[in-house]
C-alpha atoms as one frame of an Amber mdcrd trajectory, in Angstrom:
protein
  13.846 -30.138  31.462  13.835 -29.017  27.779  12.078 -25.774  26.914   8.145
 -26.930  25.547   6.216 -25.692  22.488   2.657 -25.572  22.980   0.000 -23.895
  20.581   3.371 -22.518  18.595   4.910 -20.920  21.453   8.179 -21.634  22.851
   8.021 -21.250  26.651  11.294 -21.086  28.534  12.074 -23.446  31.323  11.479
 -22.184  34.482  14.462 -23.553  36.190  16.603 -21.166  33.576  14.297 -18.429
  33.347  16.046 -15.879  35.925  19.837 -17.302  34.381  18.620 -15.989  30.997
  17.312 -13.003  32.545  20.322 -11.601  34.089  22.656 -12.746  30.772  19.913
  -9.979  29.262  20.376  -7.369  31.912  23.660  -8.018  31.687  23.876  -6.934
  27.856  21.498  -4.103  28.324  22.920  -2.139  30.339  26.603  -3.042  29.792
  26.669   0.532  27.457  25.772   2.979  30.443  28.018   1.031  33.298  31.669
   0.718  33.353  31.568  -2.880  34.274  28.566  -5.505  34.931  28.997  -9.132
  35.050  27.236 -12.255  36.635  28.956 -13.211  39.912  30.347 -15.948  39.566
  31.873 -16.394  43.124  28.525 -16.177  44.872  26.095 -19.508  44.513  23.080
 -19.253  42.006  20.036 -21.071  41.695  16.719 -20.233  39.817  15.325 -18.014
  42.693  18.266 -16.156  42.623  21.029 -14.858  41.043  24.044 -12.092  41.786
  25.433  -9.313  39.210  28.135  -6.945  39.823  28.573  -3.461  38.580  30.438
  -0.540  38.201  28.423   2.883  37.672  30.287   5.587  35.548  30.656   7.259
  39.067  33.238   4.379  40.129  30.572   2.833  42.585  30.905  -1.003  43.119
  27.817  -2.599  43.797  26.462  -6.386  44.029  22.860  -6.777  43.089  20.489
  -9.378  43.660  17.912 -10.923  41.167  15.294 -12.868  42.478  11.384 -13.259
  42.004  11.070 -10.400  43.799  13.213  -8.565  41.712  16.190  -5.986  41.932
  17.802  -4.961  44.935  21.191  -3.578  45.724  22.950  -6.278  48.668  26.509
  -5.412  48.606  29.031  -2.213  47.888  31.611  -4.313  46.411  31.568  -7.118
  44.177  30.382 -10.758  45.310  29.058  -8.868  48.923  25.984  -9.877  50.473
  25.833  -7.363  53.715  22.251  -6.702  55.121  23.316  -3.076  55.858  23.146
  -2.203  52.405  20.135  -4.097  51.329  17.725  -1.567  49.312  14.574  -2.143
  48.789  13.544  -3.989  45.563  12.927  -2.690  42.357  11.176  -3.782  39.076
  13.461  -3.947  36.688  17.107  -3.026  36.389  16.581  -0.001  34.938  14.978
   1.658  37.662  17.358   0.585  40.154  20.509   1.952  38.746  18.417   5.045
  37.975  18.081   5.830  42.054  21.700   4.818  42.434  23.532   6.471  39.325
  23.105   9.699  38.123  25.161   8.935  34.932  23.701   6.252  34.286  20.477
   8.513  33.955  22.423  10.939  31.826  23.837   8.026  29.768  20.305   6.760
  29.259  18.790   9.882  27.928  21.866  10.721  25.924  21.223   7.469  24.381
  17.371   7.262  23.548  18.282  11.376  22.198  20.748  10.090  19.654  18.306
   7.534  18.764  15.579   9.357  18.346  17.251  11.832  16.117  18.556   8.791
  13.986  14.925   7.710  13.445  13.633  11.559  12.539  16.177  11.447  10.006
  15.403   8.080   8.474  12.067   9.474   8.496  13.221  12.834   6.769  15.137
  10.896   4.661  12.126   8.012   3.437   9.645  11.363   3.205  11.433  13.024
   0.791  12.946  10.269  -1.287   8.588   9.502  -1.540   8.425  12.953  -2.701
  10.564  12.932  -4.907   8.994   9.444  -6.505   5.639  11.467  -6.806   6.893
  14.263  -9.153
């Protein structure tokens, strides 16, 4: 089914919805993991989807997107194993937060170093609209 426009808004097929998701996630987070990639050995469908990833600690881990949302199912890649099911989380974010402690360091360095960036752009537009006023 093709994606539909109705009242000027595109709305995304459901059926790829959770596929274009996880390409996202993937790409969001890639800068404060060592690896992350959709499995592509475990099956897919739109309820449900697989992505592996290394922390910056070394720690394989398979995670599961669904509806539900995020959960850790497997300590190495393309492993579903009930015994290390977590429970689910909203977004992706989140869960590698409670599993990754440098991936919380990584995230904070981050939003710090662009913070700063914006201040200075700031610094930089206020004075350059000082010196315009003299």
């Amino acid at each position: 089914m093709a994606d539909a426009v109705n009242d000027g808004e595109m709305h995304i097929d459901d059926d790829k919805a959770l596929a274009i998701e996880a390409t996202e996630v993937v790409k969001e987070i890639a800068y404060a993991v060592k690896f992350v990639q959709i499995s592509t050995a475990l099956p897919s469908d739109k309820n449900l989807i697989y992505i592996n990833i290394t922390t910056k600690e070394n720690r394989s881990i398979c995670v599961e997107l669904s509806l539900q949302g995020f959960r850790v199912v497997g300590s190495h890649f393309n492993e579903v194993n009930p015994q290390c099911f977590s429970q689910y989380y909203e977004t992706i974010y989140s869960l590698l937060d409670s599993q990754s402690l440098e991936y919380r360091s990584t995230f904070f360095e981050t939003l710090s170093k662009k913070l700063l960036n914006l201040r200075r752009h700031s610094d930089e537009d206020t004075s350059d609209d000082q010196m315009d006023t003299k």
